[in-house]
Amino acid sequence: GAGVSQSPSNKVTEKGKDVELRCDPISGHTALYWYRQSLGQGLEFLIYFQGNSAPDKSGLPSDRFSAERTGGSVSTLTIQRTQQEDSAVYLCASSLRRGKDTQYFGPGTRLTVL
Amino acid sequence: ILNVEQSPQSLHVQEGDSTNFTCSFPSSNFYALHWYRWETAKSPEALFVMTLNGDEKKKGRISATLNTKEGYSYLYIKGSQPEDSATYLCAFEGASQNFVFGPGTRLSVLP
């Protein structure tokens, strides 16, 4: 009956490398959200999935960022050619349906780009 | 550019005091308004999802109201306790499936 899980919990990478962050939502939750918190900044919405589709990708900071969700469950957020400004805590949340239901957050992945 | 504002930016109250904060958001294209409680080094915890004008929600000592016509929501905490110390975030969810967070109100409850 686990909550939302994310892996890895911490990731240190070198500038220019690609990274993949994973989110396992609560079983049965159709909506999945990715956010990030950069140091000293507020919470920033990145992308939202309803089922496997992401209706709006405009929140992704650049074309180096992509996300997918398969089987209506696990989602991966991929950052290509990482830059130092990508360093942040990346949070995932899921809810039964979009909008009207409570979002449950995972513990986050702390990404550090050296 | 969508603007979601919260006031005050920070607040210090004594244990037992009641307090309230404001979230202002666009009155058009509204779908839902979310309130979260975010303690340092933890993940945000959802408090309320509000969708209808005039909505009032309550969870223990915390309650919230929503006015979508004028674009504001109030969060109230009755009889603040030290464990209520956290940042309280609101987020506007638009009908276009955009999602914008306010900067938060940082509450400190002094024993």
XYZ file of C-alpha atoms in Angstrom:
225
model
C 0.000 0.000 0.000
C 2.996 2.159 -0.609
C 2.834 5.791 -1.455
C 4.571 7.465 -4.357
C 8.153 6.322 -4.709
C 10.981 7.927 -6.601
C 14.414 6.737 -7.566
C 17.182 7.443 -7.158
C 16.882 9.491 -3.993
C 20.130 11.255 -4.823
C 21.955 11.598 -8.100
C 25.276 13.314 -8.690
C 26.301 13.651 -12.299
C 28.767 15.507 -14.430
C 27.762 18.344 -16.689
C 26.838 17.056 -20.121
C 25.679 13.609 -19.006
C 22.113 12.356 -19.396
C 20.050 11.366 -16.351
C 16.805 9.491 -15.860
C 14.597 10.001 -12.861
C 11.874 7.540 -12.067
C 8.497 7.896 -10.393
C 6.207 5.083 -9.278
C 2.779 6.521 -8.528
C 0.185 5.096 -6.191
C -1.542 2.179 -7.882
C -4.735 3.270 -9.623
C -3.823 6.942 -9.795
C -4.394 8.164 -13.325
C -2.816 11.595 -12.921
C 0.907 12.054 -12.409
C 2.796 15.327 -11.954
C 6.465 16.321 -12.062
C 7.770 19.381 -10.192
C 11.148 20.721 -9.237
C 12.531 22.970 -6.561
C 15.772 24.696 -7.345
C 17.870 26.060 -4.497
C 16.226 29.116 -3.011
C 13.307 28.900 -5.414
C 9.688 27.922 -5.063
C 8.019 24.854 -6.452
C 7.928 24.786 -10.249
C 5.458 22.687 -12.228
C 7.096 20.763 -15.071
C 4.591 18.405 -16.654
C 1.422 16.466 -15.982
C 0.205 13.085 -17.301
C -3.359 11.906 -17.550
C -2.939 8.212 -18.234
C -0.011 7.946 -20.612
C -0.454 11.266 -22.334
C 0.894 14.663 -21.408
C -1.500 17.278 -22.765
C 0.808 20.216 -22.068
C 4.593 20.070 -22.146
C 5.156 23.799 -22.037
C 6.271 23.676 -18.400
C 9.415 21.757 -19.271
C 12.326 24.202 -18.928
C 14.056 23.312 -22.194
C 14.090 20.752 -24.991
C 16.717 18.828 -23.029
C 13.900 17.720 -20.738
C 11.485 14.973 -21.727
C 9.097 12.752 -19.839
C 7.129 9.680 -20.582
C 4.699 7.430 -18.838
C 4.001 3.873 -19.837
C 1.171 1.539 -18.907
C -0.511 4.342 -17.038
C 1.925 3.783 -14.205
C 5.668 4.452 -13.994
C 6.998 7.712 -15.355
C 10.536 8.718 -16.229
C 11.856 12.241 -16.499
C 14.940 12.411 -18.694
C 17.356 15.304 -18.749
C 19.845 15.247 -21.602
C 23.195 17.020 -21.544
C 22.706 18.156 -17.965
C 23.716 21.646 -16.957
C 24.525 23.008 -13.515
C 21.261 24.938 -13.457
C 19.417 21.612 -13.618
C 20.530 20.913 -10.044
C 17.353 20.742 -7.979
C 15.035 18.443 -6.092
C 12.671 16.781 -8.548
C 9.334 15.830 -7.014
C 6.672 13.576 -8.403
C 3.046 13.432 -7.277
C 0.031 11.375 -8.248
C -3.715 11.676 -7.784
C -6.737 9.596 -8.648
C -7.813 12.092 -11.274
C -6.604 15.426 -12.474
C -7.369 18.473 -10.401
C -10.187 17.489 -8.116
C -8.308 14.907 -6.084
C -5.558 15.144 -3.501
C -2.034 14.889 -4.845
C 0.343 12.634 -2.971
C 3.995 13.500 -3.250
C 6.994 11.231 -3.427
C 10.167 11.885 -1.425
C 11.922 13.505 -4.366
C 15.204 13.001 -6.195
C 17.984 15.415 -5.364
C 19.981 16.004 -8.551
C 23.384 17.622 -8.373
C 25.176 18.496 -11.587
C 28.867 19.142 -11.086
C 1.945 35.293 -17.725
C -0.130 33.840 -14.918
C 0.544 35.359 -11.531
C -0.285 33.658 -8.257
C 0.453 35.742 -5.200
C 0.449 34.905 -1.530
C 0.503 37.176 1.464
C 2.055 37.641 3.835
C 5.424 36.284 2.754
C 6.147 35.216 6.331
C 4.374 35.269 9.628
C 5.350 34.732 13.244
C 2.587 33.975 15.709
C 2.392 32.788 19.294
C 1.118 29.335 20.138
C -2.647 29.495 20.497
C -3.093 32.420 18.105
C -5.354 32.035 15.106
C -4.044 33.214 11.785
C -4.904 33.403 8.106
C -3.160 33.850 4.784
C -4.276 34.875 1.333
C -3.755 33.397 -2.115
C -4.639 35.538 -5.161
C -4.976 34.001 -8.585
C -6.453 34.753 -12.013
C -10.244 34.727 -12.006
C -10.440 33.431 -15.560
C -9.764 29.962 -16.895
C -10.096 28.500 -13.389
C -10.177 24.750 -12.809
C -8.946 24.141 -9.253
C -7.068 25.757 -6.408
C -4.741 23.643 -4.295
C -3.325 24.298 -0.833
C -0.218 22.479 0.397
C 1.730 22.401 3.616
C 5.474 22.050 3.148
C 7.787 21.384 6.044
C 11.516 21.760 5.639
C 13.219 18.605 4.338
C 9.892 16.913 3.680
C 7.636 16.560 0.627
C 4.648 18.860 0.253
C 1.489 17.591 1.859
C -1.783 18.346 0.114
C -4.286 20.100 2.380
C -7.200 20.985 0.134
C -8.306 20.902 -3.491
C -11.025 23.461 -4.107
C -13.017 23.711 -7.298
C -16.294 25.550 -6.696
C -16.873 29.197 -5.963
C -17.899 29.496 -2.335
C -16.230 26.212 -1.396
C -15.227 25.879 2.224
C -13.016 23.007 3.344
C -11.918 22.007 6.831
C -9.291 19.632 8.150
C -8.882 19.730 11.899
C -7.866 23.253 12.891
C -7.202 24.298 9.302
C -9.876 25.571 6.950
C -9.995 27.320 3.594
C -12.437 29.343 1.544
C -12.554 30.020 -2.171
C -13.812 32.926 -4.251
C -13.253 32.196 -7.924
C -15.066 35.301 -9.166
C -12.635 37.668 -7.491
C -9.714 35.255 -7.548
C -8.752 34.664 -3.954
C -8.625 31.952 -1.324
C -8.041 32.243 2.402
C -6.398 29.619 4.585
C -7.197 29.807 8.300
C -5.434 28.088 11.178
C -7.226 28.137 14.507
C -5.204 27.874 17.715
C -1.782 27.589 16.039
C 0.616 24.980 17.398
C 4.397 24.792 16.918
C 3.906 21.780 14.640
C 1.944 24.029 12.263
C 5.216 25.777 11.422
C 5.752 25.254 7.704
C 5.454 26.967 4.367
C 1.904 27.050 3.045
C 1.686 26.991 -0.729
C -1.251 27.570 -2.976
C -1.340 26.496 -6.611
C -3.684 27.606 -9.363
C -4.708 24.952 -11.840
C -6.159 26.365 -15.018
C -8.626 24.828 -17.415
C -5.798 24.766 -19.943
C -4.066 22.285 -17.643
C -1.449 24.784 -16.551
C -0.349 24.740 -12.968
C 1.188 27.744 -11.217
C 2.381 27.879 -7.628
C 2.439 30.900 -5.396
C 5.671 31.766 -3.568
C 4.281 30.509 -0.257
C 3.689 31.920 3.199
C 6.222 30.824 5.785
C 4.564 30.383 9.174
C 6.505 30.159 12.415
C 4.562 29.348 15.570
C 6.464 30.265 18.702
C 5.856 28.207 21.842
